[in-house]
Coordinates of C-alpha atoms in Angstrom, one line a residue:
Chain A
M113 CA -43.1 -36.9 -9.7
S114 CA -41.5 -33.7 -11.1
G115 CA -40.0 -32.7 -7.8
A116 CA -37.6 -30.0 -8.9
Q117 CA -38.2 -26.5 -7.9
I118 CA -38.2 -24.3 -11.1
I119 CA -35.9 -21.3 -10.6
D120 CA -37.8 -18.3 -12.0
G121 CA -35.1 -16.3 -13.8
K122 CA -37.6 -13.6 -14.9
Q123 CA -38.6 -13.0 -11.3
V124 CA -35.0 -13.0 -10.0
A125 CA -34.0 -10.6 -12.8
Q126 CA -36.7 -8.3 -11.9
Q127 CA -35.4 -8.2 -8.3
V128 CA -31.9 -7.5 -9.5
R129 CA -33.2 -4.7 -11.7
G130 CA -35.1 -3.3 -8.7
R131 CA -31.9 -3.3 -6.7
V132 CA -30.1 -1.6 -9.6
A133 CA -32.8 1.1 -9.7
E134 CA -32.3 1.8 -6.0
E135 CA -28.6 2.1 -6.5
V136 CA -29.0 4.4 -9.5
A137 CA -31.3 6.6 -7.4
A138 CA -28.8 6.7 -4.6
L139 CA -26.0 7.6 -7.0
K140 CA -28.0 10.5 -8.4
R141 CA -29.1 11.7 -5.0
D142 CA -25.9 11.4 -3.1
H143 CA -23.3 12.0 -5.8
G144 CA -25.1 13.7 -8.7
V145 CA -24.1 10.9 -11.0
T146 CA -26.4 9.3 -13.5
P147 CA -25.0 6.1 -14.9
G148 CA -24.9 5.9 -18.7
L149 CA -24.7 2.8 -20.8
T150 CA -23.9 3.1 -24.5
V151 CA -24.5 0.2 -26.9
V152 CA -22.8 0.1 -30.3
L153 CA -24.5 -2.0 -33.0
V154 CA -22.8 -2.6 -36.3
G155 CA -25.0 -4.0 -39.1
E156 CA -28.4 -5.4 -39.2
N157 CA -28.3 -8.8 -37.3
P158 CA -32.0 -9.2 -36.4
A159 CA -31.3 -11.1 -33.1
S160 CA -28.9 -8.4 -32.0
Q161 CA -31.5 -5.7 -32.8
V162 CA -34.1 -7.3 -30.6
Y163 CA -31.6 -7.8 -27.8
V164 CA -30.3 -4.3 -28.1
R165 CA -33.8 -2.9 -27.9
N166 CA -34.4 -4.8 -24.7
K167 CA -31.2 -3.5 -23.2
S168 CA -32.2 0.1 -24.0
R169 CA -35.6 -0.3 -22.5
Q170 CA -34.4 -1.9 -19.3
T171 CA -31.5 0.6 -18.9
E172 CA -34.0 3.5 -19.0
A173 CA -36.4 1.7 -16.7
A174 CA -33.6 1.5 -14.1
G175 CA -33.2 5.3 -14.3
M176 CA -30.0 5.2 -16.3
V177 CA -29.2 7.0 -19.5
S178 CA -29.2 4.7 -22.5
T179 CA -27.6 5.8 -25.7
M180 CA -27.1 3.8 -28.9
H181 CA -24.8 4.1 -31.9
K182 CA -26.0 2.3 -35.0
L183 CA -23.4 1.9 -37.6
P184 CA -23.7 0.4 -41.1
A185 CA -22.6 -3.2 -41.8
E186 CA -19.7 -1.9 -43.9
T187 CA -18.2 0.2 -41.1
S188 CA -14.4 0.0 -41.1
E189 CA -12.5 -1.2 -38.1
A190 CA -10.7 2.2 -37.9
D191 CA -14.0 4.0 -37.7
L192 CA -15.3 1.7 -35.0
L193 CA -12.1 2.1 -33.0
A194 CA -12.3 5.9 -33.3
L195 CA -15.9 5.8 -31.9
V196 CA -14.7 3.6 -29.0
A197 CA -11.9 6.0 -28.3
D198 CA -14.4 8.9 -28.1
L199 CA -16.7 6.9 -25.8
N200 CA -13.8 6.1 -23.5
E201 CA -13.2 9.8 -23.1
D202 CA -16.9 10.7 -22.7
P203 CA -17.6 11.4 -19.0
S204 CA -21.3 10.8 -19.4
V205 CA -20.7 7.2 -20.5
H206 CA -19.9 4.6 -17.8
G207 CA -20.5 1.4 -19.7
I208 CA -19.7 0.6 -23.3
L209 CA -21.1 -2.4 -24.9
V210 CA -20.1 -3.3 -28.5
Q211 CA -22.7 -5.9 -29.6
L212 CA -21.2 -9.1 -30.9
P213 CA -20.9 -10.6 -33.5
L214 CA -19.2 -7.9 -35.6
P215 CA -19.0 -7.9 -39.4
E216 CA -16.0 -9.9 -40.6
Q217 CA -13.9 -6.9 -41.7
I218 CA -13.6 -6.0 -38.0
D219 CA -11.3 -7.8 -35.6
E220 CA -13.4 -8.4 -32.5
T221 CA -10.5 -8.9 -30.2
R222 CA -9.0 -5.6 -31.2
V223 CA -12.2 -3.8 -30.5
I224 CA -12.7 -5.4 -27.1
E225 CA -9.2 -4.5 -26.1
A226 CA -9.8 -0.9 -27.2
I227 CA -12.6 -0.4 -24.7
S228 CA -11.4 1.2 -21.5
P229 CA -11.4 -1.6 -18.9
A230 CA -13.2 0.7 -16.5
K231 CA -16.1 0.9 -19.0
D232 CA -16.0 -2.7 -20.2
V233 CA -19.4 -3.7 -18.7
D234 CA -19.3 -7.0 -20.7
G235 CA -16.2 -8.0 -18.8
F236 CA -14.4 -9.3 -21.9
H237 CA -11.3 -7.1 -21.8
P238 CA -8.2 -9.2 -20.8
E239 CA -7.5 -6.9 -17.9
N240 CA -11.0 -7.6 -16.5
V241 CA -10.6 -11.3 -17.2
G242 CA -7.3 -11.2 -15.3
R243 CA -8.7 -9.2 -12.3
V244 CA -11.7 -11.4 -11.9
A245 CA -9.4 -14.5 -12.0
T246 CA -7.0 -13.1 -9.4
G247 CA -9.7 -11.5 -7.3
A248 CA -8.2 -8.0 -7.7
G249 CA -11.6 -6.4 -8.6
G250 CA -12.5 -6.3 -12.2
I251 CA -15.8 -6.5 -14.0
A252 CA -17.2 -10.1 -14.4
P253 CA -19.2 -11.1 -17.5
C254 CA -22.9 -10.9 -17.2
T255 CA -24.1 -14.4 -18.0
P256 CA -21.8 -16.1 -15.4
L257 CA -22.8 -13.5 -12.8
G258 CA -26.5 -14.4 -13.5
C259 CA -25.8 -18.1 -13.1
V260 CA -24.2 -17.6 -9.7
I261 CA -27.1 -15.4 -8.5
L262 CA -29.6 -18.0 -9.6
A263 CA -27.8 -20.8 -7.9
K264 CA -27.6 -18.8 -4.7
T265 CA -31.4 -18.3 -4.7
V266 CA -31.7 -22.0 -3.8
Q267 CA -28.3 -22.5 -2.0
P268 CA -27.3 -19.2 -0.4
D269 CA -23.9 -20.7 0.6
L270 CA -22.2 -22.7 -2.2
T271 CA -19.1 -23.5 -0.1
G272 CA -17.9 -27.0 -0.6
M273 CA -20.3 -27.9 -3.4
E274 CA -19.1 -29.9 -6.3
A275 CA -19.8 -27.7 -9.3
V276 CA -19.4 -29.1 -12.8
I277 CA -19.4 -26.7 -15.7
V278 CA -20.0 -28.2 -19.1
G279 CA -18.3 -25.9 -21.7
R280 CA -15.1 -23.9 -21.6
S281 CA -16.0 -20.8 -23.6
N282 CA -14.4 -17.5 -22.7
I283 CA -17.8 -15.9 -22.4
V284 CA -19.4 -18.4 -20.0
G285 CA -17.5 -21.5 -18.9
K286 CA -14.2 -20.1 -17.9
P287 CA -15.3 -17.0 -16.1
L288 CA -18.1 -19.1 -14.4
A289 CA -15.3 -21.3 -13.0
Q290 CA -13.6 -18.3 -11.5
L291 CA -16.8 -17.0 -9.9
L292 CA -17.6 -20.5 -8.4
L293 CA -14.1 -20.8 -7.1
K294 CA -14.6 -17.6 -5.3
E295 CA -17.8 -19.1 -3.8
N296 CA -15.6 -21.9 -2.5
C297 CA -17.0 -24.6 -4.8
T298 CA -14.9 -27.5 -5.9
V299 CA -15.0 -26.7 -9.6
T300 CA -14.7 -29.1 -12.6
I301 CA -14.6 -27.8 -16.1
A302 CA -15.7 -30.4 -18.6
H303 CA -15.9 -30.0 -22.4
S304 CA -16.0 -31.7 -25.8
R305 CA -12.8 -33.6 -25.1
T306 CA -14.0 -34.9 -21.7
R307 CA -14.0 -38.7 -21.5
D308 CA -17.3 -40.2 -20.2
L309 CA -19.1 -36.8 -19.7
P310 CA -22.2 -38.3 -18.0
E311 CA -20.0 -39.8 -15.3
V312 CA -18.5 -36.4 -14.7
T313 CA -21.8 -34.5 -14.6
R314 CA -23.2 -37.1 -12.2
R315 CA -20.8 -35.9 -9.6
A316 CA -22.3 -32.4 -9.6
D317 CA -24.2 -30.9 -6.7
L318 CA -24.4 -27.9 -9.0
L319 CA -24.4 -28.6 -12.7
L320 CA -24.1 -25.8 -15.2
A321 CA -24.5 -26.5 -18.9
A322 CA -23.1 -24.0 -21.4
V323 CA -22.3 -25.8 -24.6
G324 CA -24.9 -24.7 -27.0
R325 CA -26.2 -28.2 -27.9
A326 CA -29.9 -28.8 -27.7
E327 CA -30.9 -31.1 -24.8
M328 CA -27.5 -32.7 -24.7
V329 CA -27.5 -33.2 -20.9
R330 CA -30.0 -36.1 -20.2
G331 CA -31.9 -36.9 -17.1
D332 CA -29.5 -39.7 -16.1
W333 CA -26.5 -37.3 -16.3
V334 CA -27.9 -35.5 -13.3
K335 CA -27.2 -36.4 -9.7
P336 CA -30.4 -36.8 -7.7
G337 CA -31.0 -33.7 -5.8
A338 CA -28.6 -31.5 -7.8
T339 CA -29.2 -27.9 -8.8
V340 CA -29.1 -27.5 -12.5
I341 CA -28.4 -24.2 -14.3
D342 CA -29.0 -24.3 -18.0
V343 CA -27.2 -21.5 -20.0
G344 CA -28.0 -22.9 -23.5
I345 CA -30.7 -21.4 -25.7
N346 CA -31.1 -23.5 -28.8
R347 CA -33.9 -23.4 -31.3
L348 CA -35.2 -26.8 -32.5
E349 CA -36.3 -27.5 -36.1
P350 CA -40.0 -26.7 -36.5
Q351 CA -42.3 -29.7 -36.0
P352 CA -45.4 -30.2 -38.1
G353 CA -47.8 -27.5 -37.2
E354 CA -45.2 -25.2 -35.7
E355 CA -44.2 -22.1 -37.4
K356 CA -40.9 -21.7 -35.5
G357 CA -39.1 -24.5 -33.7
R358 CA -39.2 -24.6 -29.9
L359 CA -36.5 -22.9 -27.7
V360 CA -34.7 -25.5 -25.5
G361 CA -31.7 -25.4 -23.3
D362 CA -28.6 -27.6 -23.2
V363 CA -30.4 -29.8 -20.7
A364 CA -33.3 -32.2 -21.4
F365 CA -35.6 -30.3 -19.1
E366 CA -38.5 -32.7 -18.6
E367 CA -36.1 -35.6 -17.8
A368 CA -33.8 -33.5 -15.6
R369 CA -36.6 -32.0 -13.5
E370 CA -37.5 -35.5 -12.4
V371 CA -34.0 -35.9 -10.8
A372 CA -32.8 -32.5 -9.8
S373 CA -33.9 -30.6 -6.8
A374 CA -33.9 -27.3 -8.6
I375 CA -33.6 -26.3 -12.3
T376 CA -33.7 -23.2 -14.5
P377 CA -36.1 -23.4 -17.4
V378 CA -35.4 -22.2 -21.0
P379 CA -36.6 -19.7 -21.8
G380 CA -37.1 -17.8 -18.5
G381 CA -34.0 -19.0 -16.6
V382 CA -30.5 -17.6 -17.2
G383 CA -31.6 -15.5 -20.2
P384 CA -33.3 -12.7 -18.4
M385 CA -30.4 -12.5 -15.9
T386 CA -27.9 -11.4 -18.5
I387 CA -29.3 -7.9 -19.1
A388 CA -30.1 -7.4 -15.4
C389 CA -26.4 -8.2 -14.6
L390 CA -25.3 -5.8 -17.4
L391 CA -27.2 -3.0 -15.6
A392 CA -25.6 -4.0 -12.3
N393 CA -22.2 -3.9 -13.9
T394 CA -23.0 -0.4 -15.3
V395 CA -23.9 0.9 -11.9
N396 CA -20.7 -0.4 -10.4
A397 CA -18.7 1.0 -13.3
A398 CA -20.2 4.4 -12.6
R399 CA -19.4 4.0 -9.0
A400 CA -15.8 3.0 -9.6
I401 CA -15.2 5.8 -12.1
N402 CA -16.4 8.1 -9.3
G403 CA -14.1 6.6 -6.7
L404 CA -16.8 4.6 -4.9
E405 CA -16.7 1.0 -3.8
P406 CA -18.8 -1.5 -5.8
V407 CA -22.1 -2.6 -4.3
A408 CA -23.1 -6.3 -4.2
I409 CA -26.2 -6.8 -6.3
G410 CA -27.6 -10.3 -5.8
A411 CA -31.2 -11.1 -5.9
Chain B
M227 CA 7.4 -52.4 -5.4
S228 CA 8.1 -48.7 -5.9
G229 CA 6.9 -48.8 -9.5
A230 CA 6.6 -45.1 -10.2
Q231 CA 8.9 -43.5 -12.7
I232 CA 10.7 -40.6 -11.1
I233 CA 10.4 -37.5 -13.3
D234 CA 13.8 -35.8 -13.3
G235 CA 13.1 -32.1 -13.1
K236 CA 16.7 -31.2 -13.1
Q237 CA 17.3 -33.0 -16.4
V238 CA 14.2 -31.7 -18.1
A239 CA 15.1 -28.1 -16.9
Q240 CA 18.5 -28.6 -18.4
Q241 CA 16.9 -29.6 -21.8
V242 CA 14.6 -26.5 -21.6
R243 CA 17.6 -24.3 -20.9
G244 CA 19.4 -25.9 -23.9
R245 CA 16.5 -25.1 -26.1
V246 CA 16.4 -21.5 -24.8
A247 CA 20.1 -21.1 -25.5
E248 CA 19.6 -22.2 -29.1
E249 CA 16.8 -19.7 -29.5
V250 CA 18.9 -16.9 -28.0
A251 CA 21.7 -17.7 -30.4
A252 CA 19.2 -17.7 -33.3
L253 CA 17.8 -14.3 -32.2
K254 CA 21.3 -12.8 -32.0
R255 CA 22.3 -14.3 -35.4
D256 CA 19.2 -13.6 -37.4
H257 CA 17.9 -10.4 -35.8
G258 CA 20.7 -8.9 -33.8
V259 CA 18.7 -9.0 -30.6
T260 CA 20.2 -10.2 -27.3
P261 CA 17.4 -10.9 -24.8
G262 CA 17.9 -9.1 -21.5
L263 CA 16.3 -10.1 -18.1
T264 CA 16.4 -7.6 -15.2
V265 CA 15.7 -8.7 -11.7
V266 CA 14.7 -6.2 -9.0
L267 CA 15.4 -7.2 -5.4
V268 CA 14.2 -5.1 -2.6
G269 CA 15.7 -5.8 0.9
E270 CA 17.7 -8.7 2.2
N271 CA 15.4 -11.8 2.3
P272 CA 18.0 -14.6 2.3
A273 CA 15.9 -17.1 0.3
S274 CA 15.2 -14.4 -2.4
Q275 CA 19.0 -13.7 -2.6
V276 CA 19.8 -17.3 -3.3
Y277 CA 17.1 -17.6 -5.8
V278 CA 18.1 -14.4 -7.6
R279 CA 21.7 -15.5 -7.8
N280 CA 20.6 -18.7 -9.5
K281 CA 18.5 -16.7 -11.9
S282 CA 21.4 -14.5 -12.9
R283 CA 23.8 -17.4 -13.4
Q284 CA 21.3 -19.3 -15.6
T285 CA 20.3 -16.3 -17.6
E286 CA 23.9 -15.6 -18.5
A287 CA 24.6 -19.3 -19.2
A288 CA 21.8 -19.2 -21.8
G289 CA 23.5 -16.3 -23.6
M290 CA 21.2 -13.6 -22.3
V291 CA 22.1 -10.3 -20.6
S292 CA 21.3 -10.4 -16.9
T293 CA 21.1 -7.2 -14.9
M294 CA 20.1 -6.7 -11.3
H295 CA 18.8 -3.8 -9.2
K296 CA 19.3 -4.2 -5.5
L297 CA 17.4 -1.7 -3.5
P298 CA 17.4 -1.2 0.3
A299 CA 14.6 -2.7 2.4
E300 CA 13.3 0.8 3.1
T301 CA 12.8 1.7 -0.5
S302 CA 9.6 3.7 -1.1
E303 CA 6.8 2.5 -3.4
A304 CA 7.3 5.6 -5.5
D305 CA 11.0 4.9 -6.0
L306 CA 10.3 1.3 -7.0
L307 CA 7.5 2.4 -9.4
A308 CA 9.9 5.0 -10.9
L309 CA 12.5 2.3 -11.5
V310 CA 9.9 0.0 -13.1
A311 CA 8.8 2.9 -15.4
D312 CA 12.5 3.3 -16.5
L313 CA 12.9 -0.4 -17.2
N314 CA 9.6 -0.5 -19.2
E315 CA 11.2 2.1 -21.5
D316 CA 14.7 0.5 -21.7
P317 CA 15.0 -1.2 -25.1
S318 CA 17.8 -3.5 -23.8
V319 CA 15.4 -5.0 -21.2
H320 CA 12.9 -7.6 -22.4
G321 CA 12.0 -9.2 -19.1
I322 CA 11.4 -7.5 -15.8
L323 CA 11.1 -9.6 -12.6
V324 CA 10.4 -7.9 -9.3
Q325 CA 11.2 -10.5 -6.7
L326 CA 8.4 -11.1 -4.3
P327 CA 7.7 -10.8 -1.4
L328 CA 8.2 -7.0 -1.2
P329 CA 8.6 -5.1 2.1
E330 CA 5.3 -4.1 3.6
Q331 CA 5.4 -0.4 2.8
I332 CA 5.0 -1.4 -0.9
D333 CA 1.8 -2.6 -2.5
E334 CA 2.7 -5.7 -4.5
T335 CA -0.4 -5.5 -6.8
R336 CA 0.4 -1.9 -7.7
V337 CA 4.0 -2.8 -8.6
I338 CA 3.0 -5.9 -10.7
E339 CA 0.4 -3.8 -12.6
A340 CA 3.1 -1.1 -13.3
I341 CA 5.2 -3.6 -15.2
S342 CA 4.6 -3.4 -19.0
P343 CA 2.6 -6.6 -19.8
A344 CA 5.1 -7.2 -22.7
K345 CA 8.0 -7.5 -20.2
D346 CA 6.1 -9.2 -17.4
V347 CA 7.9 -12.5 -17.7
D348 CA 6.4 -13.7 -14.4
G349 CA 3.0 -13.6 -16.0
F350 CA 1.4 -11.9 -13.0
H351 CA 0.0 -8.8 -14.7
P352 CA -3.8 -8.9 -15.0
E353 CA -3.6 -8.5 -18.8
N354 CA -1.4 -11.6 -19.1
V355 CA -3.6 -13.5 -16.7
G356 CA -6.6 -12.6 -18.9
R357 CA -4.9 -13.4 -22.2
V358 CA -3.7 -16.7 -20.9
A359 CA -7.2 -17.5 -19.8
T360 CA -8.9 -16.5 -23.1
G361 CA -6.1 -18.0 -25.3
A362 CA -5.3 -14.6 -26.8
G363 CA -1.5 -15.0 -26.3
G364 CA -0.1 -13.5 -23.1
I365 CA 2.8 -14.7 -20.9
A366 CA 1.9 -17.6 -18.6
P367 CA 3.5 -17.9 -15.1
C368 CA 6.7 -20.0 -14.9
T369 CA 5.8 -22.7 -12.3
P370 CA 2.5 -23.8 -14.0
L371 CA 4.4 -23.9 -17.3
G372 CA 7.0 -26.1 -15.7
C373 CA 4.3 -28.5 -14.4
V374 CA 2.8 -29.0 -17.8
I375 CA 6.1 -29.6 -19.4
L376 CA 6.9 -32.2 -16.8
A377 CA 3.6 -34.0 -17.2
K378 CA 4.1 -34.1 -20.9
T379 CA 7.4 -35.9 -20.6
V380 CA 5.4 -38.9 -19.5
Q381 CA 2.1 -38.3 -21.3
P382 CA 2.8 -36.3 -24.5
D383 CA -0.9 -35.8 -25.2
L384 CA -2.9 -34.9 -22.1
T385 CA -6.3 -34.8 -24.0
G386 CA -9.2 -36.2 -22.0
M387 CA -7.2 -36.8 -18.9
E388 CA -8.8 -36.1 -15.5
A389 CA -6.6 -33.5 -14.0
V390 CA -7.1 -32.5 -10.3
I391 CA -5.3 -29.4 -9.0
V392 CA -5.1 -29.1 -5.2
G393 CA -4.7 -25.4 -4.5
R394 CA -6.3 -22.3 -6.0
S395 CA -3.5 -19.7 -5.7
N396 CA -3.1 -17.0 -8.3
I397 CA 0.5 -18.0 -8.9
V398 CA 0.1 -21.7 -9.4
G399 CA -3.4 -23.3 -9.1
K400 CA -5.5 -21.0 -11.1
P401 CA -3.1 -20.5 -14.1
L402 CA -2.4 -24.2 -14.1
A403 CA -6.1 -24.9 -14.6
Q404 CA -6.0 -22.6 -17.7
L405 CA -3.0 -24.3 -19.2
L406 CA -4.4 -27.8 -18.6
L407 CA -7.7 -26.8 -20.1
K408 CA -5.8 -25.7 -23.2
E409 CA -4.2 -29.2 -23.2
N410 CA -7.8 -30.6 -23.3
C411 CA -7.8 -32.1 -19.8
T412 CA -11.0 -32.2 -17.8
V413 CA -9.9 -29.9 -15.0
T414 CA -11.0 -29.9 -11.3
I415 CA -9.7 -27.3 -8.9
A416 CA -9.9 -28.5 -5.3
H417 CA -8.8 -26.5 -2.2
S418 CA -9.2 -26.0 1.5
R419 CA -12.9 -25.9 1.4
T420 CA -13.3 -29.0 -0.7
R421 CA -15.4 -31.7 1.0
D422 CA -13.7 -35.1 1.1
L423 CA -10.5 -34.1 -0.7
P424 CA -9.1 -37.7 -0.9
E425 CA -12.1 -38.8 -2.9
V426 CA -11.6 -35.9 -5.3
T427 CA -7.9 -36.5 -5.7
R428 CA -8.5 -40.2 -6.3
R429 CA -10.3 -39.3 -9.5
A430 CA -7.1 -37.8 -11.0
D431 CA -5.2 -39.3 -13.9
L432 CA -3.0 -36.3 -13.4
L433 CA -2.7 -35.0 -9.8
L434 CA -1.0 -31.7 -9.1
A435 CA -0.5 -30.6 -5.5
A436 CA 0.1 -26.9 -4.9
V437 CA -1.0 -26.1 -1.4
G438 CA 2.2 -25.6 0.7
R439 CA 1.4 -28.3 3.3
A440 CA 4.1 -30.8 4.0
E441 CA 3.1 -34.3 2.8
M442 CA -0.6 -33.6 2.9
V443 CA -1.4 -35.8 0.0
R444 CA -1.1 -39.4 1.2
G445 CA -0.6 -42.5 -0.8
D446 CA -4.2 -43.6 -0.6
W447 CA -5.3 -40.2 -2.1
V448 CA -3.6 -41.2 -5.4
K449 CA -5.3 -43.2 -8.1
P450 CA -3.3 -46.3 -9.1
G451 CA -1.3 -45.4 -12.2
A452 CA -1.7 -41.6 -11.9
T453 CA 0.9 -39.1 -12.8
V454 CA 1.7 -36.9 -9.7
I455 CA 3.2 -33.4 -10.0
D456 CA 4.3 -32.0 -6.6
V457 CA 4.7 -28.2 -6.6
G458 CA 5.1 -27.9 -2.8
I459 CA 8.5 -27.2 -1.2
N460 CA 8.2 -27.4 2.6
R461 CA 10.9 -27.6 5.2
L462 CA 10.2 -30.1 8.0
E463 CA 11.3 -29.4 11.6
P464 CA 14.9 -30.7 12.1
Q465 CA 15.0 -34.2 13.6
P466 CA 17.6 -35.3 16.2
G467 CA 20.9 -35.3 14.5
E468 CA 19.8 -33.0 11.6
E469 CA 21.0 -29.5 11.4
K470 CA 18.2 -28.4 9.0
G471 CA 14.9 -30.1 8.5
R472 CA 14.3 -32.1 5.4
L473 CA 12.7 -30.5 2.3
V474 CA 9.5 -32.3 1.3
G475 CA 6.7 -31.7 -1.1
D476 CA 2.9 -31.5 -0.6
V477 CA 2.8 -35.2 -1.4
A478 CA 4.0 -38.0 0.9
F479 CA 6.5 -39.2 -1.7
E480 CA 7.4 -42.7 -0.4
E481 CA 3.7 -43.6 -0.1
A482 CA 2.6 -42.1 -3.4
R483 CA 5.4 -43.7 -5.5
E484 CA 4.0 -47.1 -4.6
V485 CA 0.7 -46.2 -6.3
A486 CA 1.5 -43.7 -9.0
S487 CA 3.0 -44.5 -12.4
A488 CA 5.1 -41.4 -12.4
I489 CA 5.9 -38.7 -9.8
T490 CA 8.1 -35.7 -9.4
P491 CA 10.5 -35.7 -6.4
V492 CA 11.1 -32.7 -4.0
P493 CA 13.7 -31.3 -4.4
G494 CA 14.6 -31.9 -8.1
G495 CA 11.1 -31.9 -9.6
V496 CA 9.1 -28.8 -10.3
G497 CA 11.6 -26.5 -8.6
P498 CA 14.3 -26.4 -11.3
M499 CA 11.7 -25.9 -14.0
T500 CA 10.6 -22.5 -12.7
I501 CA 13.8 -20.6 -13.7
A502 CA 14.1 -22.6 -17.0
C503 CA 10.6 -21.4 -17.9
L504 CA 11.4 -17.9 -16.8
L505 CA 14.2 -17.9 -19.4
A506 CA 11.9 -19.3 -22.0
N507 CA 9.4 -16.5 -21.2
T508 CA 12.2 -14.0 -21.6
V509 CA 13.2 -15.2 -25.0
N510 CA 9.6 -15.1 -26.1
A511 CA 9.1 -11.6 -24.7
A512 CA 12.2 -10.5 -26.7
R513 CA 10.7 -12.1 -29.8
A514 CA 7.3 -10.5 -29.3
I515 CA 8.8 -7.0 -28.7
N516 CA 10.6 -7.5 -32.0
G517 CA 7.5 -8.5 -33.8
L518 CA 8.3 -12.3 -33.9
E519 CA 6.0 -15.2 -33.2
P520 CA 6.7 -17.1 -29.9
V521 CA 8.5 -20.4 -30.1
A522 CA 7.3 -23.4 -28.2
I523 CA 9.9 -24.4 -25.7
G524 CA 9.0 -27.8 -24.2
A525 CA 11.4 -30.4 -23.1

């Protein structure tokens, strides 16, 4: 029965954070640099507040300086851009993360493009998107980085694998395609306009679901023996007796684990990797700003 | 027999240049702006010289101003960067094209990144690569643009088609994937490390070959009824009685035309589209610099 290995994202994330902490210590010791990550939070989105608290705690646990700017929901775009400009100039800040979504009076694209690409640890600035695509350095976004690290825990060399990504978002699907091309996968990007999606996903040795639809990928969409990475986090409607609905991924986990050889759970799969990779990006941003080569931080 | 429609790139390129000329005339008439394209040629590469002459001629034929800077092969990187900086500031210049390859004392990446993204009509600057990837505007590279225009002459709506790109170069394969995703294709990128390449290409409703290997894609690699776009231009060894070897694509044309429903020839397919799309990019660069929306220039 249930043959698939469950990929433990919590454990892998902990390993990544351990590696980050080592690199932070080395940067302090050898170069007198303490990496600093600043988070900017506008408004009172409760999910964002939880997430931002976790970031701060993990940033400090890795030995970095964590700072936070909380701005009221009615902050103007001009004021936010002025803060970003100050942070760009601040030598103690190596990573700037403006928590999305932003209130509607603020143009997200304009804010993202105002962040210095060297400090854009989310990897959303067009210059970083371009560099990651061409292989000319750049900072890659955290969630796709986490997916690749998790896949490599079961398949250290992804060369020649058929990777199918479901979802073409700018935050996950598209950058994931670039990272998997770099790993020498044959990469297919499928999406809402794909004809016969199950047929396409059944080709995948490595199947990555990032669409944001609860349990859309069924067991019979999965090739026997495939590795399945589930990026989705969806909350179901509460069932009788439940206070909150269950959290599920984009993959029907119980079905898929019967077919796959390895699979990430939700929660506890890709989710914990995102912050860990953010910390890794911050260390490497601090290194680059100080003229040092990046270090590879896998698991 | 030979059922495939031959896609006439020369004719389509002529239509594109006609549309460009109309837009140039409208820009002059309505806004007093004459688009200007500057080509920088370093050294004496004979293929580059032919290509650059064609560019100049076609630029002028479309009603634009064509200028050229010919620099000696021993030009220093600093001197080339200084020229690029001047051209970035020159209000009569809307497009800057530094002809590649550059002599080895010059770092191509550094030169490409020195060109103002607004004038980077080759679409190679990381900021343009990133914007094209995320859909936030940007200038797309000319050859991939030409491929999409040619494909749409036979299939005006590419939505849901299985597109397979063979080749993952920064100049063709990767940007082509972004453009085809935008056209709602399911996109696969295959390459030298792909396992069983013929099996992958046989899935393609739209097959695009951009590897630079003479006649690598055989007839039985093509799905019956597919549209085949051949980006390769390879010169074969001269046969007895030939002075120069024949030009062929990456696709074995005579075999593939028996299977495909439409196919581009080499020469006379994708080749002529590249300069036509360069002119289209220059018009749109001139429009953007003057605060105007881009115009769609298909066939």
